[in-house]
XYZ file of N, CA and C in Angstrom:
714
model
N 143.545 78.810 144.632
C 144.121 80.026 145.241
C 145.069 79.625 146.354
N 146.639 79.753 146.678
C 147.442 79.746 147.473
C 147.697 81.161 147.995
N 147.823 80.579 149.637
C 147.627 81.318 150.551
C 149.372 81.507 151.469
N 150.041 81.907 151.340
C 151.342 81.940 151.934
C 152.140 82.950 152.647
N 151.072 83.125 153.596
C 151.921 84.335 154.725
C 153.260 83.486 155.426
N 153.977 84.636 155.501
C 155.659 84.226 156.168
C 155.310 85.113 157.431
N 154.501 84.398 158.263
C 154.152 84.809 159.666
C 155.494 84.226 160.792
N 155.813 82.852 160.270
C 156.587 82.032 161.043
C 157.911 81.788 160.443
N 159.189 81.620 161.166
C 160.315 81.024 160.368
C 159.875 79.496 160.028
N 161.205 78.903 159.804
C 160.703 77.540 159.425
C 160.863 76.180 160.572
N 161.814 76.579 161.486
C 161.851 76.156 162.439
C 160.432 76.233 163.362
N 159.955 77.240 163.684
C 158.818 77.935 163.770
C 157.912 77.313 163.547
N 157.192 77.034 162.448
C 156.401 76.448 161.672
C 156.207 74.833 162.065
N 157.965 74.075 161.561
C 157.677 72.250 162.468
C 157.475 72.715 164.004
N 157.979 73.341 164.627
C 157.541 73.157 166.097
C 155.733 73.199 166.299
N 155.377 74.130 165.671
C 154.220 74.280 165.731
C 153.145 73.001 164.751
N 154.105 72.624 163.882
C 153.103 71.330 163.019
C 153.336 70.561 163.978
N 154.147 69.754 164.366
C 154.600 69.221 165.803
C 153.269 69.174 166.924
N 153.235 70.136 166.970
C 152.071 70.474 168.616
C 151.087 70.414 167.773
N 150.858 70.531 166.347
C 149.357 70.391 166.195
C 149.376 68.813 165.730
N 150.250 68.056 165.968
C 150.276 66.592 165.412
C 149.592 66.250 166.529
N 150.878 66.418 167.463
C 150.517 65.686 169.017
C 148.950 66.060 169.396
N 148.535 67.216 169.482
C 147.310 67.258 170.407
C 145.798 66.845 169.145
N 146.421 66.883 167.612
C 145.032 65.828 167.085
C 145.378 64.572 167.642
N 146.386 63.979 167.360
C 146.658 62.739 167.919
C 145.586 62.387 168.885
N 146.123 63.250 170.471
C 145.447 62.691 170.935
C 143.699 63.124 171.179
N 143.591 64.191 170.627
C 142.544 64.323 170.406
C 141.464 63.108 169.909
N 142.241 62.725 168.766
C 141.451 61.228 167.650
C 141.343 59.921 168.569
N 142.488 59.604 169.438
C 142.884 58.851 170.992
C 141.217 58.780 171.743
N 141.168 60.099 172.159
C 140.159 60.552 173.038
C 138.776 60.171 172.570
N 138.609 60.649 170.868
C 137.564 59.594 170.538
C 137.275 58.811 170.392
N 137.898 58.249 169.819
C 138.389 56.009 170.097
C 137.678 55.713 171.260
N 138.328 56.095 172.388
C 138.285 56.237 173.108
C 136.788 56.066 173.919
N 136.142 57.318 173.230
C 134.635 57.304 173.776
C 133.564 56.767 172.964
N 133.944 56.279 171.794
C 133.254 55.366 171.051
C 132.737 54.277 171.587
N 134.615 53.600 171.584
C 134.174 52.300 172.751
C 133.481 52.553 173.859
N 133.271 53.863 174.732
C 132.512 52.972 175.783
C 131.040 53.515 175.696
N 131.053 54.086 174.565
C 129.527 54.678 174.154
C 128.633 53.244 173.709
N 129.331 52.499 172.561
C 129.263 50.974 172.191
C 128.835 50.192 173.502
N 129.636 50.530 174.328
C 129.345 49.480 175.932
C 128.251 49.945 176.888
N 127.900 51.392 176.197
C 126.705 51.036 177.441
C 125.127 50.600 176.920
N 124.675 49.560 177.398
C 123.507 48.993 177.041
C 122.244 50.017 176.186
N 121.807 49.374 175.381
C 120.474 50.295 174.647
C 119.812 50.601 175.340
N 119.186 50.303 176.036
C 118.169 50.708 176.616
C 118.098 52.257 177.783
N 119.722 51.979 177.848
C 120.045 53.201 178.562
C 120.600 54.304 178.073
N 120.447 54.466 176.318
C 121.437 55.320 175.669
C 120.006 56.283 175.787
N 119.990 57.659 175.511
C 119.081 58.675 175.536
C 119.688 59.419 174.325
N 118.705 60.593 173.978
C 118.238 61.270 172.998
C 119.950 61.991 173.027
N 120.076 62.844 174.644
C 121.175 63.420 174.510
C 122.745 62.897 174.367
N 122.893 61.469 174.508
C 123.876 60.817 174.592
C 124.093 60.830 172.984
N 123.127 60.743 172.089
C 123.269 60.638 170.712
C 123.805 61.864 170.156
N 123.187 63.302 170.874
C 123.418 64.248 170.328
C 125.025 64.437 170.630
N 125.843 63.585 171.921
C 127.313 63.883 172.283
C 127.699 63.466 171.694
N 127.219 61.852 170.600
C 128.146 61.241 170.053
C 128.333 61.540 168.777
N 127.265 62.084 168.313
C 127.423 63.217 167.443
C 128.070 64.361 166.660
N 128.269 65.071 168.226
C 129.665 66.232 168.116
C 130.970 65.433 168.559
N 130.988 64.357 169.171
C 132.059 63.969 169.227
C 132.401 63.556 167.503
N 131.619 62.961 167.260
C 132.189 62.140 165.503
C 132.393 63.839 164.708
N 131.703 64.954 164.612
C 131.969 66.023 164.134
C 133.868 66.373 164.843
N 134.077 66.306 166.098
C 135.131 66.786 166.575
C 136.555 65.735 166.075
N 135.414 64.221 165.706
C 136.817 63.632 165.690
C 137.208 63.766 164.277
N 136.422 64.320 163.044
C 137.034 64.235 161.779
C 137.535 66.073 161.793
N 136.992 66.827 162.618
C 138.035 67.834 162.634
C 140.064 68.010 162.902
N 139.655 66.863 163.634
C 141.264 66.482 164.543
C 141.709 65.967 163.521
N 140.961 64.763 162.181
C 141.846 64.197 161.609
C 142.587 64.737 160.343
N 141.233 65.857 160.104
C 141.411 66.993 158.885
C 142.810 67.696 159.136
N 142.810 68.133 160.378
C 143.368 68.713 161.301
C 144.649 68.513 161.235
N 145.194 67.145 161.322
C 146.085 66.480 161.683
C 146.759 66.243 160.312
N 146.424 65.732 159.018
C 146.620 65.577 158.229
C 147.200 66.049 157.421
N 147.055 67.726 157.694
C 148.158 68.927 156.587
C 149.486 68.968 157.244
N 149.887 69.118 158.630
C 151.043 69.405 158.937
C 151.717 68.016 158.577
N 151.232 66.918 158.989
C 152.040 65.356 158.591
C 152.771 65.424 157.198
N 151.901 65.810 156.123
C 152.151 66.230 154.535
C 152.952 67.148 154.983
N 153.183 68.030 155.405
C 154.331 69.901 155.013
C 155.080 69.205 155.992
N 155.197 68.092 156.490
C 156.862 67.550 157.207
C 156.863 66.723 156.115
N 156.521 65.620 155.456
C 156.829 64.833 154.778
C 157.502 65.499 153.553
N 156.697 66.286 152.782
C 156.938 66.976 151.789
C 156.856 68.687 151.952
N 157.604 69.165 150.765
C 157.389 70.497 150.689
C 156.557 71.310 150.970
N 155.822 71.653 151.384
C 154.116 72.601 151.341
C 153.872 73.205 149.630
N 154.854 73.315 149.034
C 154.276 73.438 147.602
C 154.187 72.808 147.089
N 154.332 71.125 147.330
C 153.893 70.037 146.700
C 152.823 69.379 146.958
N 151.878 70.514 147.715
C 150.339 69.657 148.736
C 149.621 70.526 147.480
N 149.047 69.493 146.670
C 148.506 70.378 145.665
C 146.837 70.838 146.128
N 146.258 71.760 145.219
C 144.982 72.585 145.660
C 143.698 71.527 146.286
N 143.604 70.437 145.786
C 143.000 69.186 145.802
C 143.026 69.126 147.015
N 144.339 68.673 147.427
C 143.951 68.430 148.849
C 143.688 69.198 149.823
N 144.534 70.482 149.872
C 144.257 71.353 150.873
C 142.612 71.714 150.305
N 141.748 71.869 149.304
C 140.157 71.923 149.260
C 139.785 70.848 150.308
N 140.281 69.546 149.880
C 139.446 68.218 150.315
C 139.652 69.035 152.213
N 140.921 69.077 152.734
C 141.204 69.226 154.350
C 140.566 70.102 154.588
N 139.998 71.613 153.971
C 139.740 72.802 154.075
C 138.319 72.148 154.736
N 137.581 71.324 153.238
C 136.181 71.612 153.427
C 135.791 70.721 154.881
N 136.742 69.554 155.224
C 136.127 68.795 156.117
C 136.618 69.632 157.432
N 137.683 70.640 157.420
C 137.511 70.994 158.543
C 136.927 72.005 159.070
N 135.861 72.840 157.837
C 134.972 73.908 157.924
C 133.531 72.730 158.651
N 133.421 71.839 157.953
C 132.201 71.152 157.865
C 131.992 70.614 159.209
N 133.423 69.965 159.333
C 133.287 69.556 161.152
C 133.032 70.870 162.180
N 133.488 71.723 162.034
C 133.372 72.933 163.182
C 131.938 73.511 163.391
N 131.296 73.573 161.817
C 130.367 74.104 162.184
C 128.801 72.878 162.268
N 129.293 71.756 161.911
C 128.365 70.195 162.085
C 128.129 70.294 163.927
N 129.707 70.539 164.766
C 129.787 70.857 165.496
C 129.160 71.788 166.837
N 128.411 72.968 165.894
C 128.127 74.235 166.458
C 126.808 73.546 166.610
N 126.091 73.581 165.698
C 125.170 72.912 165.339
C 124.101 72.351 166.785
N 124.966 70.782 166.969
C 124.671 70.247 167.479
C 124.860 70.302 168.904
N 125.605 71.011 169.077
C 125.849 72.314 170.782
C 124.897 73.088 171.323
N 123.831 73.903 169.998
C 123.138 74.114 169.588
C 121.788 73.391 169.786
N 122.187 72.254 169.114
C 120.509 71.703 169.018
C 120.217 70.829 170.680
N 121.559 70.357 171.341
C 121.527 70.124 173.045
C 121.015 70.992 173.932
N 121.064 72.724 173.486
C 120.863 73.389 174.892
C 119.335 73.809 174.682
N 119.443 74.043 173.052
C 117.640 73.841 172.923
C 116.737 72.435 173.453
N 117.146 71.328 173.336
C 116.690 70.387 173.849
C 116.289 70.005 175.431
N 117.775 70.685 176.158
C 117.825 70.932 177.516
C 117.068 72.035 177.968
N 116.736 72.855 177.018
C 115.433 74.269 177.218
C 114.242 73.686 177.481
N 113.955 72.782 176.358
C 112.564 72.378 176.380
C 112.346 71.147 177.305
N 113.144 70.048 177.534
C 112.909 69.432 178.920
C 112.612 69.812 180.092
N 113.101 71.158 180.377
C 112.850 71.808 181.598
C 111.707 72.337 181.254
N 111.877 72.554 180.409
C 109.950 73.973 180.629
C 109.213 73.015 180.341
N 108.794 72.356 179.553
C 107.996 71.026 179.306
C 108.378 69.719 179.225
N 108.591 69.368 180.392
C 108.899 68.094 181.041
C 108.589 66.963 180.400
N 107.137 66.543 180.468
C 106.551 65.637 180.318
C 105.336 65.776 178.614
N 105.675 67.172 178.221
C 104.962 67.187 176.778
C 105.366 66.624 175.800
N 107.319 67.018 175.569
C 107.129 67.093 174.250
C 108.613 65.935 174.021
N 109.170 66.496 175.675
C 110.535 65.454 175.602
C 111.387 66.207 174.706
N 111.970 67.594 175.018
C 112.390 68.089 174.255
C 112.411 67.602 172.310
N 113.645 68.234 171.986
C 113.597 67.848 170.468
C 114.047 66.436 169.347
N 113.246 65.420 170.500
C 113.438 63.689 170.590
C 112.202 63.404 169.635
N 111.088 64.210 169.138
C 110.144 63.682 168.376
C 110.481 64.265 166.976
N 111.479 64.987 166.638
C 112.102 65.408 166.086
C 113.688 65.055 165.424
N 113.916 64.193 166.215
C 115.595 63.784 166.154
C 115.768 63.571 164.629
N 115.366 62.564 164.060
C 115.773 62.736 162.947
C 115.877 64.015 161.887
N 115.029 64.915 161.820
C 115.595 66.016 161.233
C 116.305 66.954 161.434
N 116.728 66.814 162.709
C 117.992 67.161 163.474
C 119.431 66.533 163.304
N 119.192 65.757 162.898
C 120.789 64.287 162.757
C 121.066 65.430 160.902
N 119.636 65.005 160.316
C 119.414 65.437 158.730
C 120.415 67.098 158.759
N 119.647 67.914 159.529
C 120.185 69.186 158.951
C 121.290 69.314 159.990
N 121.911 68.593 160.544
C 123.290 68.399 161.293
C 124.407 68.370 160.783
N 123.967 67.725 159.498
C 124.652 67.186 158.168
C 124.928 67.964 157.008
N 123.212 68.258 156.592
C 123.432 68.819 155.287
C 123.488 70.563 155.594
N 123.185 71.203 156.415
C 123.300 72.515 156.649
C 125.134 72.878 157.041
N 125.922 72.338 157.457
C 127.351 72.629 157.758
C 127.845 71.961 155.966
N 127.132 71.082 155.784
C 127.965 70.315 154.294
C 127.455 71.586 153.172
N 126.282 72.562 152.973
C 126.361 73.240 152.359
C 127.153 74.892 152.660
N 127.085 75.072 154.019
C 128.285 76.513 154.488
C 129.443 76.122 153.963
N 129.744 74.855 153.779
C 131.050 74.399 153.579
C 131.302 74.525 152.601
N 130.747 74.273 151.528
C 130.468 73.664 149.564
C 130.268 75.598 149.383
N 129.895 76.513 149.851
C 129.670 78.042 149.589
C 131.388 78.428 149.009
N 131.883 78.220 149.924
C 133.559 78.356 149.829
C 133.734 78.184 148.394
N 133.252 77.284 147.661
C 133.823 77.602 146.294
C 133.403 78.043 145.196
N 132.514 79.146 145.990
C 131.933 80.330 144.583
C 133.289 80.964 144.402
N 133.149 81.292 143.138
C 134.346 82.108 142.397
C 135.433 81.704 142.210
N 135.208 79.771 142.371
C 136.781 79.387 142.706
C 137.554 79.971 143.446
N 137.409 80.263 144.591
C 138.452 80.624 145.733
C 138.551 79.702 146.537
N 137.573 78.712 147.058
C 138.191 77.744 147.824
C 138.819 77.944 148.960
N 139.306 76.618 149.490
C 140.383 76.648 150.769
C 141.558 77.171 150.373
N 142.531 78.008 151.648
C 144.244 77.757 151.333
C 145.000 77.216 152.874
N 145.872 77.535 152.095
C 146.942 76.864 153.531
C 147.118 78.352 154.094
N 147.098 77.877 155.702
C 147.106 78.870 156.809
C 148.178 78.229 158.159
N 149.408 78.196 157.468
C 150.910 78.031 158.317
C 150.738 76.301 158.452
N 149.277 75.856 159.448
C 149.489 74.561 160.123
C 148.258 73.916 159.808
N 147.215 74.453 159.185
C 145.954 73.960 158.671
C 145.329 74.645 157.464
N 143.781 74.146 157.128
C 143.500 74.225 155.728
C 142.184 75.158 155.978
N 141.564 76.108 155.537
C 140.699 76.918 156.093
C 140.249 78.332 155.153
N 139.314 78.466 155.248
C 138.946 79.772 154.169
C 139.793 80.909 154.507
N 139.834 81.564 153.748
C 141.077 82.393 153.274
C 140.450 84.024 154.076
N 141.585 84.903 154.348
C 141.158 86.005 154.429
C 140.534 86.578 153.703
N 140.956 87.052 152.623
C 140.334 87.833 151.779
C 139.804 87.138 150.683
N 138.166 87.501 150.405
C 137.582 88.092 150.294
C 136.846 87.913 151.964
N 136.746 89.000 152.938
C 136.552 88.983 154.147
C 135.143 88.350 154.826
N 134.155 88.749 153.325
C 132.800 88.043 153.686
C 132.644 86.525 153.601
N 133.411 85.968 153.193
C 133.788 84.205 153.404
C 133.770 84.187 154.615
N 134.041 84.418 155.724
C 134.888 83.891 156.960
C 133.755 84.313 157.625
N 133.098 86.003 157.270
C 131.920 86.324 158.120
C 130.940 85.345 157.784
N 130.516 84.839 156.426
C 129.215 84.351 156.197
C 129.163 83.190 156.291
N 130.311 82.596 156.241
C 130.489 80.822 156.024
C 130.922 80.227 157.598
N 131.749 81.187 158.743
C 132.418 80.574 159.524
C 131.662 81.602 160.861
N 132.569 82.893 161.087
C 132.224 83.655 162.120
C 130.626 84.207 162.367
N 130.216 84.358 161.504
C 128.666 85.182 161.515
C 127.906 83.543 162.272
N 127.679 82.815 161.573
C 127.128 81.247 161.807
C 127.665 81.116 163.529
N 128.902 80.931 163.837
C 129.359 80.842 164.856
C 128.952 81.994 166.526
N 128.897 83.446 165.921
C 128.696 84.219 166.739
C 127.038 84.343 166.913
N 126.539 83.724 165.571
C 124.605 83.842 166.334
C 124.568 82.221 167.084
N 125.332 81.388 166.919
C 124.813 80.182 167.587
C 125.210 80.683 169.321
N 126.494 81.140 169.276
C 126.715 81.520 170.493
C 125.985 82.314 171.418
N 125.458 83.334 170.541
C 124.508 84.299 171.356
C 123.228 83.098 171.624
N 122.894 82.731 170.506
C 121.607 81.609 171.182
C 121.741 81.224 172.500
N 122.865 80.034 172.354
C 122.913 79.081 173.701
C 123.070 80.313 174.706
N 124.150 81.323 174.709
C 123.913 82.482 176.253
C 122.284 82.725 176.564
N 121.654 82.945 175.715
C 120.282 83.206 176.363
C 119.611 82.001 176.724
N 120.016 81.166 175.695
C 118.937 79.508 176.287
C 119.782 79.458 177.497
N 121.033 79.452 178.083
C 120.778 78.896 179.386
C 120.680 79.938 180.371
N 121.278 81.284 180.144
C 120.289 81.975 180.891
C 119.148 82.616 181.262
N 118.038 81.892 180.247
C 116.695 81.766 180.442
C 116.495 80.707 181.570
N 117.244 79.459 181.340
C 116.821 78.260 181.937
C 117.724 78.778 183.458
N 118.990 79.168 183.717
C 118.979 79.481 185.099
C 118.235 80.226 185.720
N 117.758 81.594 185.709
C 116.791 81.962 186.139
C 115.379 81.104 185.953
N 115.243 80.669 184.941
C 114.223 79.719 185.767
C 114.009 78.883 186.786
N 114.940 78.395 186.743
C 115.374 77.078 188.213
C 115.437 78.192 189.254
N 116.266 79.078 189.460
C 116.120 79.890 190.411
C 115.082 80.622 190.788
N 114.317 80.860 190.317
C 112.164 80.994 190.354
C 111.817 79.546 191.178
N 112.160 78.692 190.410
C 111.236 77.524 190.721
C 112.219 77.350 192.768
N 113.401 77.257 192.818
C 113.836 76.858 194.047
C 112.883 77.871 194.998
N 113.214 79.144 194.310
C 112.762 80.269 195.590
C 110.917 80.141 195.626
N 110.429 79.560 195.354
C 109.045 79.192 195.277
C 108.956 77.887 195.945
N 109.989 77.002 195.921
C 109.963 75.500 196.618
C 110.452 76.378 198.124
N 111.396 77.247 198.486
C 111.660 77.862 199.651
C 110.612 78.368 200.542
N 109.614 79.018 199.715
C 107.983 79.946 200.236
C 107.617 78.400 200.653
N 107.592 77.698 199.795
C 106.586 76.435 200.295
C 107.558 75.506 201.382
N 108.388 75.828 201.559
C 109.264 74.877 203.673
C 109.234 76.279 204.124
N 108.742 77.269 204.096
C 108.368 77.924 205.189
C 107.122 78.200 205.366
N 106.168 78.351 204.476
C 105.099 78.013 204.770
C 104.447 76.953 205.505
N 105.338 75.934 204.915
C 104.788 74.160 206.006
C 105.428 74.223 207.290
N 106.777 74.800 207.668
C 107.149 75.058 208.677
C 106.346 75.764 209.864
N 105.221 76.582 209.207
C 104.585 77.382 210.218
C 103.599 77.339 210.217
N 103.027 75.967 209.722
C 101.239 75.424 209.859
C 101.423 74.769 210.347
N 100.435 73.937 210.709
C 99.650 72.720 211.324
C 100.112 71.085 210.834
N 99.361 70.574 211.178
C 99.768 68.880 210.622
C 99.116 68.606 209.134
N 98.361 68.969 208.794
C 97.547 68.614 207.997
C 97.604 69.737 206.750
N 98.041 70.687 207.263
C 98.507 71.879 206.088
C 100.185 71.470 205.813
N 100.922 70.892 206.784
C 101.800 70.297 206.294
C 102.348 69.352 205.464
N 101.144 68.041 205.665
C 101.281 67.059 205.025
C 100.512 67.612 203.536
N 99.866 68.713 203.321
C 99.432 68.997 201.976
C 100.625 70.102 201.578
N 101.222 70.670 202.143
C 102.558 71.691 200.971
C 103.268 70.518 201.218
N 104.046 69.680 201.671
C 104.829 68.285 201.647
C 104.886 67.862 200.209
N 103.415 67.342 199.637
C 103.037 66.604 198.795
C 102.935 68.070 197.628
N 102.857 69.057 198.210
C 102.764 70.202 196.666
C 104.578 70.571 196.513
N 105.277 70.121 197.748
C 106.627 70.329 197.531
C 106.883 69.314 196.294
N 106.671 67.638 196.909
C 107.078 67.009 195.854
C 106.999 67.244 194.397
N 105.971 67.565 194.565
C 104.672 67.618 193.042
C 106.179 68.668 192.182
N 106.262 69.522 192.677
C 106.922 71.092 192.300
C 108.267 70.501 191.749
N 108.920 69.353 192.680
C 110.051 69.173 192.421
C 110.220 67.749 191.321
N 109.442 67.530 191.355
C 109.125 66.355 189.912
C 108.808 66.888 188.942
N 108.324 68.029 189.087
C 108.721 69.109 187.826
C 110.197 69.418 187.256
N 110.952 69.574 188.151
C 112.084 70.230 187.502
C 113.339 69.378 187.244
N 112.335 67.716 187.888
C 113.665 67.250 187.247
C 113.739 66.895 185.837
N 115.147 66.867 185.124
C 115.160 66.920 183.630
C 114.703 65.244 183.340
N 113.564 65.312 182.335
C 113.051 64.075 181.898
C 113.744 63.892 180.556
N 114.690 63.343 180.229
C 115.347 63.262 178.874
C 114.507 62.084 178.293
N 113.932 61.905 176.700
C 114.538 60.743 175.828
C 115.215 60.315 175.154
């Protein structure tokens, strides 16, 4: 299925393949970039969440290259000579990266949920990681592979490769719907978790004014229930 709105002139169009060259460019730059110094920092100091960044970074960097790849072709050649093949192949990896992406944005603020509320139980979702990496993968690789019921597939969209308007429930069920419940998630996971911290400070506050206005010995015991309180809340990652 070809997709060919005349939204843009043609001048129009390279300026804009242009700016989407340059900023995958350096987008792909930027991951290089953090590869290497992800590589450089010692094992012992890499954590649960550093994996989950490098993660969405490798999701972000094959979006940029998907990304990058159609406008290079529609300067080189015609845009009606990018046959269906490829714009599928660019379509699906750059559905797959966005929402591999969401995902794992996703599976960080839940992780950062459960470090805070249970510190020292469970280590957020680190006893778990691997089936997290698993459906990181195969849950965006099948939203992606949906796209080609009915043979409709990817089309070209001016400067990239991407499910098509119409039929309208593609975009809700495969892209936007997926996208707008992950979003609502993380708003409540972290504003569950700020108001929590803000409980826990204004309760560490009762307790320096409480010690402020006892004795020596009622001091040196909220002191030690201060600490206690605040070794709670710091984030214990693995």
């Amino acid at each position: 299925m070809r997709y060919s709105p005349e939204t843009f002139t043609h001048n129009q169009l390279n300026a804009l393949r242009i700016i989407t060259i340059t900023t995958s460019s350096i987008s792909i730059l930027s991951c290089l970039i953090t590869f290497y110094t992800y590589l450089a920092i010692h094992p012992s100091r890499k954590k649960f969440r550093h994996q989950l960044i490098i993660f969405l970074i490798i999701f972000d960097f094959l979006k940029a290259l998907a990304i990058l790849l159609y406008p290079i072709l529609s300067l080189i050649k015609n845009t009606k000579q990018i046959g269906p093949r490829t714009i599928n192949f660019l379509g699906f990896f750059t559905a797959f990266s966005t929402e591999g992406g969401d995902l794992v944005i996703l599976s960080f603020a839940i992780h950062t949920l459960l470090t805070i509320f249970y510190p020292t139980q469970t280590g957020g979702l680190y006893i778990i990681r691997y089936y997290i990496y698993v459906l990181s993968i195969v849950g965006p690789a099948i939203l992606a592979s949906l796209a080609f019921i009915n043979n409709v597939g990817y089309v070209e969209l001016d400067i990239w490769c991407y499910l098509p308007e119409r039929p309208i429930w593609y975009r809700i069920a495969l892209s936007w719907g997926p996208r707008y419940g992950i979003m609502l998630a993380i708003l409540i996971i972290y504003c569950t978790i700020y108001f929590y911290i803000i409980s826990q400070l204004k309760k560490l506050e009762n307790i320096q004014t409480s010690a402020s206005s006892g004795n020596g010995n009622n001091n040196d015991f909220n002191i030690n229930l201060q600490i206690g309180n605040e070794e709670k809340l710091k984030l214990r990652y693995k």
